mmCIF file of C-alpha atoms and ligand atoms in Angstrom:
data_model
loop_
_atom_site.group_PDB
_atom_site.id
_atom_site.type_symbol
_atom_site.label_atom_id
_atom_site.label_comp_id
_atom_site.label_asym_id
_atom_site.label_seq_id
_atom_site.Cartn_x
_atom_site.Cartn_y
_atom_site.Cartn_z
ATOM 1 C CA MET A 1 -17.622 9.742 -15.467
ATOM 2 C CA ALA A 2 -17.040 6.035 -15.887
ATOM 3 C CA SER A 3 -14.068 4.874 -17.945
ATOM 4 C CA GLU A 4 -12.682 1.512 -18.983
ATOM 5 C CA LEU A 5 -10.592 1.224 -15.821
ATOM 6 C CA TYR A 6 -12.701 3.202 -13.378
ATOM 7 C CA PRO A 7 -16.446 2.548 -12.996
ATOM 8 C CA GLY A 8 -18.598 5.485 -11.870
ATOM 9 C CA ILE A 9 -18.249 6.378 -8.203
ATOM 10 C CA PRO A 10 -21.437 5.460 -6.264
ATOM 11 C CA SER A 11 -23.570 8.567 -5.728
ATOM 12 C CA GLY A 12 -23.821 7.699 -2.022
ATOM 13 C CA ILE A 13 -20.099 8.457 -1.668
ATOM 14 C CA LEU A 14 -20.384 11.866 -3.325
ATOM 15 C CA ASP A 15 -23.520 12.747 -1.307
ATOM 16 C CA ALA A 16 -21.926 11.707 2.008
ATOM 17 C CA ILE A 17 -18.848 13.839 1.307
ATOM 18 C CA LYS A 18 -20.920 16.862 0.291
ATOM 19 C CA ALA A 19 -23.067 16.556 3.423
ATOM 20 C CA ALA A 20 -20.180 16.088 5.876
ATOM 21 C CA GLY A 21 -18.711 18.755 8.151
ATOM 22 C CA ASP A 22 -15.923 16.875 9.902
ATOM 23 C CA VAL A 23 -14.118 14.045 8.130
ATOM 24 C CA VAL A 24 -11.561 11.599 9.522
ATOM 25 C CA VAL A 25 -9.292 10.047 6.900
ATOM 26 C CA ILE A 26 -7.663 6.752 7.861
ATOM 27 C CA GLY A 27 -5.078 4.527 6.161
ATOM 28 C CA HIS A 28 -3.551 1.180 7.018
ATOM 29 C CA SER A 29 -0.911 0.676 9.698
ATOM 30 C CA ASN A 30 2.697 0.372 8.600
ATOM 31 C CA PRO A 31 1.900 2.819 5.789
ATOM 32 C CA ASP A 32 3.617 3.070 2.422
ATOM 33 C CA GLY A 33 3.729 6.022 0.049
ATOM 34 C CA ASP A 34 0.449 5.138 -1.639
ATOM 35 C CA CYS A 35 -1.391 4.971 1.684
ATOM 36 C CA ILE A 36 -0.014 8.238 3.092
ATOM 37 C CA HIS A 37 -0.370 10.200 -0.145
ATOM 38 C CA SER A 38 -3.902 8.838 -0.652
ATOM 39 C CA GLN A 39 -4.742 10.226 2.790
ATOM 40 C CA LEU A 40 -3.119 13.572 1.949
ATOM 41 C CA ALA A 41 -4.737 13.773 -1.512
ATOM 42 C CA THR A 42 -8.119 13.086 0.099
ATOM 43 C CA ALA A 43 -7.418 15.795 2.670
ATOM 44 C CA ASN A 44 -6.600 18.207 -0.177
ATOM 45 C CA ILE A 45 -10.014 17.539 -1.765
ATOM 46 C CA LEU A 46 -11.907 17.822 1.512
ATOM 47 C CA THR A 47 -10.158 21.032 2.555
ATOM 48 C CA ARG A 48 -10.983 22.605 -0.799
ATOM 49 C CA LEU A 49 -14.628 21.649 -0.166
ATOM 50 C CA GLY A 50 -14.500 23.428 3.195
ATOM 51 C CA LYS A 51 -14.483 20.304 5.405
ATOM 52 C CA LYS A 52 -12.513 19.940 8.635
ATOM 53 C CA VAL A 53 -10.077 17.063 8.209
ATOM 54 C CA THR A 54 -8.338 14.818 10.739
ATOM 55 C CA LEU A 55 -5.687 12.396 9.459
ATOM 56 C CA LEU A 56 -5.187 9.207 11.456
ATOM 57 C CA ASN A 57 -2.541 6.539 11.016
ATOM 58 C CA ASP A 58 -1.188 4.027 13.518
ATOM 59 C CA GLY A 59 2.292 4.123 11.941
ATOM 60 C CA PRO A 60 5.094 3.233 12.300
ATOM 61 C CA PHE A 61 6.372 5.590 9.586
ATOM 62 C CA ALA A 62 9.304 3.291 8.823
ATOM 63 C CA ARG A 63 9.562 3.598 5.048
ATOM 64 C CA ASN A 64 11.941 6.204 3.694
ATOM 65 C CA GLU A 65 9.246 7.696 1.440
ATOM 66 C CA VAL A 66 6.848 8.544 4.316
ATOM 67 C CA LYS A 67 9.119 9.282 7.292
ATOM 68 C CA ALA A 68 9.095 13.073 7.034
ATOM 69 C CA LEU A 69 5.272 13.181 6.842
ATOM 70 C CA GLU A 70 4.589 11.616 10.245
ATOM 71 C CA PRO A 71 3.888 14.977 12.003
ATOM 72 C CA LEU A 72 0.803 15.487 9.792
ATOM 73 C CA PHE A 73 -0.878 12.395 11.291
ATOM 74 C CA LYS A 74 -2.449 11.598 14.656
ATOM 75 C CA LYS A 75 -2.617 8.168 16.268
ATOM 76 C CA ASN A 76 -5.812 8.928 18.206
ATOM 77 C CA CYS A 77 -8.951 10.737 17.132
ATOM 78 C CA PRO A 78 -9.340 13.851 19.335
ATOM 79 C CA ALA A 79 -12.447 13.793 21.570
ATOM 80 C CA GLY A 80 -13.637 17.085 20.073
ATOM 81 C CA VAL A 81 -13.749 15.508 16.615
ATOM 82 C CA LEU A 82 -15.453 12.320 17.832
ATOM 83 C CA GLU A 83 -18.208 14.450 19.391
ATOM 84 C CA LYS A 84 -19.053 15.902 15.995
ATOM 85 C CA ASN A 85 -19.933 12.475 14.587
ATOM 86 C CA PRO A 86 -17.449 12.706 11.708
ATOM 87 C CA LEU A 87 -17.670 10.950 8.381
ATOM 88 C CA VAL A 88 -14.878 8.344 8.086
ATOM 89 C CA ILE A 89 -12.976 7.749 4.839
ATOM 90 C CA VAL A 90 -10.712 4.699 4.762
ATOM 91 C CA VAL A 91 -8.132 4.598 1.966
ATOM 92 C CA ASP A 92 -5.740 1.965 0.586
ATOM 93 C CA CYS A 93 -7.295 -0.834 2.643
ATOM 94 C CA SER A 94 -10.765 -2.351 2.765
ATOM 95 C CA THR A 95 -11.080 -4.330 5.957
ATOM 96 C CA PRO A 96 -11.615 -2.995 9.502
ATOM 97 C CA ASP A 97 -8.514 -4.766 10.880
ATOM 98 C CA ARG A 98 -5.924 -3.096 8.588
ATOM 99 C CA PRO A 99 -5.914 0.410 10.112
ATOM 100 C CA GLY A 100 -5.165 -1.022 13.576
ATOM 101 C CA GLU A 101 -6.046 0.789 16.813
ATOM 102 C CA CYS A 102 -6.792 4.260 15.442
ATOM 103 C CA ILE A 103 -10.102 3.234 13.848
ATOM 104 C CA ARG A 104 -11.561 1.573 16.939
ATOM 105 C CA PRO A 105 -13.464 4.555 18.390
ATOM 106 C CA LEU A 106 -14.820 5.258 14.885
ATOM 107 C CA LEU A 107 -16.198 1.805 14.072
ATOM 108 C CA GLY A 108 -19.926 2.157 13.463
ATOM 109 C CA HIS A 109 -19.582 5.662 12.006
ATOM 110 C CA GLU A 110 -20.647 6.258 8.409
ATOM 111 C CA THR A 111 -17.595 4.945 6.514
ATOM 112 C CA ILE A 112 -16.489 5.337 2.897
ATOM 113 C CA VAL A 113 -13.877 2.889 1.560
ATOM 114 C CA LEU A 114 -11.619 3.837 -1.386
ATOM 115 C CA ASP A 115 -9.143 1.111 -2.297
ATOM 116 C CA HIS A 116 -7.488 -1.119 -4.874
ATOM 117 C CA HIS A 117 -6.975 -4.233 -2.711
ATOM 118 C CA SER A 118 -9.367 -7.049 -3.509
ATOM 119 C CA ALA A 119 -8.751 -9.467 -0.621
ATOM 120 C CA GLY A 120 -10.835 -9.643 2.540
ATOM 121 C CA VAL A 121 -14.410 -8.754 3.448
ATOM 122 C CA PRO A 122 -14.827 -4.982 3.257
ATOM 123 C CA PHE A 123 -16.838 -2.711 5.558
ATOM 124 C CA THR A 124 -20.520 -3.445 5.209
ATOM 125 C CA ASP A 125 -22.086 -0.641 3.138
ATOM 126 C CA PRO A 126 -21.604 -1.424 -0.589
ATOM 127 C CA GLY A 127 -23.085 1.985 -1.496
ATOM 128 C CA LEU A 128 -20.122 3.659 0.231
ATOM 129 C CA THR A 129 -17.457 1.328 -1.149
ATOM 130 C CA TYR A 130 -15.369 2.029 -4.244
ATOM 131 C CA ILE A 131 -12.763 -0.674 -4.815
ATOM 132 C CA VAL A 132 -10.949 -0.857 -8.154
ATOM 133 C CA PRO A 133 -8.381 -3.692 -8.144
ATOM 134 C CA ALA A 134 -7.252 -2.735 -11.671
ATOM 135 C CA SER A 135 -6.077 0.681 -10.441
ATOM 136 C CA VAL A 136 -2.289 0.760 -10.039
ATOM 137 C CA SER A 137 -2.544 2.944 -6.921
ATOM 138 C CA THR A 138 -5.126 4.258 -4.499
ATOM 139 C CA THR A 139 -3.987 7.822 -5.197
ATOM 140 C CA MET A 140 -5.300 7.379 -8.759
ATOM 141 C CA ILE A 141 -8.668 6.384 -7.294
ATOM 142 C CA ILE A 142 -8.586 9.608 -5.261
ATOM 143 C CA ASP A 143 -7.958 11.426 -8.554
ATOM 144 C CA VAL A 144 -11.117 9.836 -9.980
ATOM 145 C CA LEU A 145 -12.967 11.041 -6.868
ATOM 146 C CA ARG A 146 -11.611 14.583 -7.406
ATOM 147 C CA GLU A 147 -12.929 14.522 -10.948
ATOM 148 C CA ALA A 148 -16.340 13.231 -9.836
ATOM 149 C CA LEU A 149 -16.588 16.064 -7.302
ATOM 150 C CA GLY A 150 -15.833 18.605 -10.057
ATOM 151 C CA LEU A 151 -12.593 19.957 -8.584
ATOM 152 C CA PRO A 152 -9.680 20.985 -10.841
ATOM 153 C CA LEU A 153 -6.181 19.556 -10.432
ATOM 154 C CA ASP A 154 -3.745 21.586 -8.377
ATOM 155 C CA ARG A 155 0.009 21.245 -7.773
ATOM 156 C CA ASP A 156 -0.243 19.918 -4.202
ATOM 157 C CA PHE A 157 -2.876 17.340 -5.141
ATOM 158 C CA ALA A 158 -0.909 16.236 -8.219
ATOM 159 C CA ASP A 159 2.217 15.758 -6.117
ATOM 160 C CA HIS A 160 0.369 13.361 -3.793
ATOM 161 C CA VAL A 161 -1.192 11.421 -6.657
ATOM 162 C CA TYR A 162 2.172 11.078 -8.380
ATOM 163 C CA ARG A 163 3.978 9.836 -5.234
ATOM 164 C CA GLY A 164 1.369 7.144 -4.546
ATOM 165 C CA PHE A 165 1.423 6.121 -8.205
ATOM 166 C CA ALA A 166 5.234 5.974 -8.185
ATOM 167 C CA THR A 167 5.349 3.900 -4.990
ATOM 168 C CA ASP A 168 2.830 1.304 -6.085
ATOM 169 C CA THR A 169 4.057 0.981 -9.666
ATOM 170 C CA GLY A 170 7.689 0.728 -8.547
ATOM 171 C CA PHE A 171 8.272 3.857 -10.654
ATOM 172 C CA PHE A 172 6.491 2.702 -13.840
ATOM 173 C CA HIS A 173 7.473 -0.977 -13.431
ATOM 174 C CA PHE A 174 4.134 -2.635 -12.514
ATOM 175 C CA ILE A 175 2.000 -1.279 -15.359
ATOM 176 C CA ASN A 176 0.604 -3.664 -17.939
ATOM 177 C CA GLU A 177 -1.155 -3.551 -21.307
ATOM 178 C CA ARG A 178 -4.575 -3.667 -19.660
ATOM 179 C CA ASN A 179 -4.227 -0.634 -17.409
ATOM 180 C CA GLY A 180 -1.341 1.128 -19.125
ATOM 181 C CA GLU A 181 -2.952 3.482 -21.599
ATOM 182 C CA GLU A 182 -5.486 5.061 -19.263
ATOM 183 C CA THR A 183 -3.013 5.094 -16.368
ATOM 184 C CA LEU A 184 -0.341 6.935 -18.338
ATOM 185 C CA ARG A 185 -2.873 9.368 -19.807
ATOM 186 C CA ARG A 186 -3.991 10.269 -16.301
ATOM 187 C CA ILE A 187 -0.417 10.513 -15.050
ATOM 188 C CA ALA A 188 0.490 12.793 -17.954
ATOM 189 C CA ALA A 189 -2.105 15.285 -16.675
ATOM 190 C CA ILE A 190 -0.735 14.922 -13.139
ATOM 191 C CA VAL A 191 2.878 15.514 -14.258
ATOM 192 C CA GLY A 192 1.572 18.488 -16.261
ATOM 193 C CA GLN A 193 0.922 20.280 -12.959
ATOM 194 C CA GLY A 194 4.690 20.762 -12.619
ATOM 195 C CA ILE A 195 5.848 17.455 -11.148
ATOM 196 C CA SER A 196 9.415 16.298 -11.856
ATOM 197 C CA PRO A 197 9.468 12.465 -11.866
ATOM 198 C CA TYR A 198 13.272 12.650 -11.661
ATOM 199 C CA ASP A 199 13.217 14.786 -8.494
ATOM 200 C CA VAL A 200 10.494 12.672 -6.873
ATOM 201 C CA PHE A 201 12.454 9.477 -7.503
ATOM 202 C CA ASP A 202 15.570 10.929 -5.857
ATOM 203 C CA GLU A 203 13.642 12.402 -2.917
ATOM 204 C CA MET A 204 11.955 9.084 -2.213
ATOM 205 C CA HIS A 205 15.181 7.032 -2.391
ATOM 206 C CA ASP A 206 18.123 9.198 -1.344
ATOM 207 C CA GLY A 207 19.435 9.888 2.134
ATOM 208 C CA ARG A 208 19.377 6.376 3.579
ATOM 209 C CA PRO A 209 22.241 5.351 5.879
ATOM 210 C CA LEU A 210 24.934 2.973 4.651
ATOM 211 C CA ALA A 211 23.901 0.616 7.494
ATOM 212 C CA TYR A 212 20.580 0.138 5.710
ATOM 213 C CA PHE A 213 22.260 -1.178 2.569
ATOM 214 C CA LYS A 214 24.566 -3.396 4.638
ATOM 215 C CA ALA A 215 21.470 -4.905 6.274
ATOM 216 C CA VAL A 216 19.887 -5.526 2.852
ATOM 217 C CA ALA A 217 23.139 -7.182 1.761
ATOM 218 C CA SER A 218 23.157 -9.483 4.800
ATOM 219 C CA PHE A 219 19.530 -10.524 4.201
ATOM 220 C CA ILE A 220 20.312 -11.299 0.581
ATOM 221 C CA ASP A 221 23.448 -13.163 1.642
ATOM 222 C CA ARG A 222 21.348 -15.643 3.660
ATOM 223 C CA VAL A 223 18.701 -16.341 0.988
ATOM 224 C CA GLU A 224 17.545 -19.946 0.892
ATOM 225 C CA SER A 225 16.417 -21.476 -2.374
ATOM 226 C CA TYR A 226 13.590 -24.036 -2.652
ATOM 227 C CA LYS A 227 11.998 -25.907 -5.563
ATOM 228 C CA GLU A 228 15.030 -25.443 -7.819
ATOM 229 C CA GLY A 229 15.144 -21.711 -7.206
ATOM 230 C CA ARG A 230 11.486 -21.062 -7.912
ATOM 231 C CA ILE A 231 11.077 -19.956 -4.277
ATOM 232 C CA LEU A 232 13.622 -17.633 -2.671
ATOM 233 C CA MET A 233 13.268 -16.988 1.051
ATOM 234 C CA THR A 234 15.082 -14.814 3.547
ATOM 235 C CA TRP A 235 14.352 -13.433 7.014
ATOM 236 C CA GLN A 236 15.053 -10.758 9.583
ATOM 237 C CA GLY A 237 15.555 -11.959 13.164
ATOM 238 C CA LYS A 238 13.801 -10.070 15.964
ATOM 239 C CA ALA A 239 17.132 -8.839 17.379
ATOM 240 C CA GLU A 240 18.166 -7.372 14.008
ATOM 241 C CA VAL A 241 17.187 -3.715 14.037
ATOM 242 C CA VAL A 242 17.271 -1.912 10.693
ATOM 243 C CA ASP A 243 16.682 1.814 10.230
ATOM 244 C CA GLY A 244 14.274 1.775 7.277
ATOM 245 C CA LYS A 245 12.242 -0.910 5.576
ATOM 246 C CA PRO A 246 14.501 -3.301 3.675
ATOM 247 C CA ALA A 247 11.686 -5.540 2.378
ATOM 248 C CA ASP A 248 10.899 -3.481 -0.726
ATOM 249 C CA ASP A 249 14.531 -3.501 -1.876
ATOM 250 C CA ILE A 250 14.880 -7.216 -1.158
ATOM 251 C CA TYR A 251 11.834 -8.023 -3.303
ATOM 252 C CA ALA A 252 13.005 -5.755 -6.099
ATOM 253 C CA GLN A 253 16.385 -7.515 -6.229
ATOM 254 C CA LEU A 254 15.313 -11.121 -5.721
ATOM 255 C CA LEU A 255 12.433 -10.985 -8.217
ATOM 256 C CA GLN A 256 15.089 -10.452 -10.887
ATOM 257 C CA VAL A 257 16.839 -13.760 -10.160
ATOM 258 C CA ALA A 258 16.643 -16.289 -13.022
ATOM 259 C CA GLY A 259 13.806 -18.785 -12.609
ATOM 260 C CA VAL A 260 12.246 -17.263 -9.473
ATOM 261 C CA LYS A 261 8.462 -17.328 -9.073
ATOM 262 C CA VAL A 262 7.936 -16.369 -5.433
ATOM 263 C CA VAL A 263 9.990 -14.319 -2.957
ATOM 264 C CA VAL A 264 9.330 -14.707 0.764
ATOM 265 C CA PHE A 265 10.623 -12.278 3.418
ATOM 266 C CA LEU A 266 9.923 -13.312 7.010
ATOM 267 C CA LYS A 267 10.232 -10.915 9.918
ATOM 268 C CA GLU A 268 10.482 -12.551 13.316
ATOM 269 C CA ARG A 269 8.408 -10.878 16.053
ATOM 270 C CA GLU A 270 7.513 -11.832 19.610
ATOM 271 C CA GLY A 271 5.335 -14.939 19.220
ATOM 272 C CA PHE A 272 4.524 -14.366 15.549
ATOM 273 C CA VAL A 273 6.110 -13.817 12.158
ATOM 274 C CA GLU A 274 5.301 -11.167 9.544
ATOM 275 C CA CYS A 275 5.276 -12.852 6.150
ATOM 276 C CA GLY A 276 5.946 -10.646 3.142
ATOM 277 C CA LEU A 277 5.145 -12.409 -0.126
ATOM 278 C CA ARG A 278 5.734 -11.485 -3.767
ATOM 279 C CA SER A 279 5.058 -13.511 -6.890
ATOM 280 C CA LYS A 280 6.572 -12.859 -10.261
ATOM 281 C CA ASN A 281 4.512 -11.271 -13.032
ATOM 282 C CA GLY A 282 3.431 -14.131 -15.312
ATOM 283 C CA SER A 283 4.184 -16.818 -12.698
ATOM 284 C CA GLY A 284 0.538 -17.900 -12.591
ATOM 285 C CA ILE A 285 0.671 -17.664 -8.792
ATOM 286 C CA ASP A 286 -1.909 -15.509 -7.002
ATOM 287 C CA ILE A 287 0.052 -14.807 -3.827
ATOM 288 C CA GLY A 288 -2.754 -12.589 -2.460
ATOM 289 C CA ALA A 289 -5.114 -15.576 -2.486
ATOM 290 C CA TYR A 290 -2.488 -17.632 -0.659
ATOM 291 C CA ALA A 291 -1.962 -14.860 1.927
ATOM 292 C CA ALA A 292 -5.725 -14.871 2.547
ATOM 293 C CA THR A 293 -5.486 -18.543 3.583
ATOM 294 C CA LEU A 294 -3.043 -17.392 6.273
ATOM 295 C CA GLY A 295 -5.429 -14.687 7.446
ATOM 296 C CA GLY A 296 -3.648 -11.936 5.516
ATOM 297 C CA GLY A 297 -4.333 -10.255 2.196
ATOM 298 C CA GLY A 298 -3.018 -8.161 -0.648
ATOM 299 C CA HIS A 299 -2.852 -8.242 -4.410
ATOM 300 C CA ARG A 300 -2.169 -10.960 -6.995
ATOM 301 C CA TYR A 301 1.584 -10.317 -6.956
ATOM 302 C CA ALA A 302 2.132 -8.617 -3.567
ATOM 303 C CA ALA A 303 0.687 -9.705 -0.263
ATOM 304 C CA GLY A 304 1.377 -10.331 3.386
ATOM 305 C CA ALA A 305 0.145 -12.047 6.537
ATOM 306 C CA GLN A 306 0.951 -12.366 10.221
ATOM 307 C CA VAL A 307 1.261 -15.941 11.394
ATOM 308 C CA ASP A 308 1.566 -17.075 15.026
ATOM 309 C CA GLY A 309 4.532 -19.289 15.872
ATOM 310 C CA SER A 310 8.308 -19.393 15.779
ATOM 311 C CA LEU A 311 10.380 -18.382 12.793
ATOM 312 C CA ASP A 312 11.222 -22.032 12.035
ATOM 313 C CA ASP A 313 7.591 -23.168 12.256
ATOM 314 C CA VAL A 314 6.290 -20.379 10.033
ATOM 315 C CA LYS A 315 9.126 -20.904 7.561
ATOM 316 C CA ALA A 316 8.211 -24.599 7.235
ATOM 317 C CA LEU A 317 4.510 -23.804 6.874
ATOM 318 C CA VAL A 318 4.993 -21.156 4.198
ATOM 319 C CA ILE A 319 7.539 -23.116 2.167
ATOM 320 C CA GLU A 320 5.213 -26.135 2.206
ATOM 321 C CA GLY A 321 2.164 -24.069 1.159
ATOM 322 C CA ILE A 322 3.915 -22.077 -1.551
ATOM 323 C CA GLY A 323 5.752 -25.219 -2.699
ATOM 324 C CA GLN A 324 2.376 -26.728 -3.605
ATOM 325 C CA LEU A 325 1.354 -23.606 -5.538
ATOM 326 C CA VAL A 326 4.648 -23.622 -7.412
ATOM 327 C CA ASP A 327 4.237 -27.322 -8.277
ATOM 328 C CA LYS A 328 0.711 -26.659 -9.522
ATOM 329 C CA ALA A 329 1.775 -23.676 -11.630
ATOM 330 C CA GLY A 330 4.461 -25.818 -13.308
ATOM 331 C CA GLY A 331 7.367 -24.387 -15.274
HETATM 332 MN MN1 LIG B 401 -1.746 0.942 -2.494
#
């Protein structure tokens, strides 16, 4: 059933799922709520179809919203599953490097890709690839898959779809006039299964230690401003250990600063730097395309890359590169 937002799912995907016995469902490393709940929503579908499901994720399960779910996932595919030549379903990422180590023994297996990221060169079989960049979350793509397979909604499935949707829309923030109507119609049906958006919001945010918020405050305290405030940049040194994942809160705060177009959060590692990048809605800056030039990827407004070098070197490189984009975009 094709719609304005969601084209029909390739029949090869539906046939491969129907034919499979064992299925391994894989998401990207350093998972967020959309990744983990896309894996769990897919597992819900497969289990209802009578398949044996193995969930793989490299972790770490650092984000508050996914921490408690870590025990449901393995880091290595058990030998007994590998022997059965399982079907592989990769969700919330499209390129073989994003899942990390866990996918290695499964490369070369029949692989379905379900995702909403547009950057990078996906796995090779286009007949088994369903990528919808206009979808606000991957869990909503899994909901389209459920529909195509003729399964009804259930409470457990709806809960997963809602949590991925909530994570990737920043709880109804990143929804626009192009995807809004169909997205909210679908989410109304999901919430109709007995989901409380209020409770989910609290569950996904509450319970973090005070030290976490003090760390966020210290990162915000050291923000550097470039190009008259159009770029705001901060960093986390490798010796600074934070329980949780402060990046999402830093972006949410700094993107509200007057005049900002791009927020950069650099995390110093041994020999390289993780670059988290966000551009402001309406800034005219495709930060995902810029991240791709660094060997990373992502979406138009949210992206990341790992760059070799010291914190100072990477800082200079990124500020120079984004400075040019900001100049070009004007305003
Ligand atoms: Mn996602």
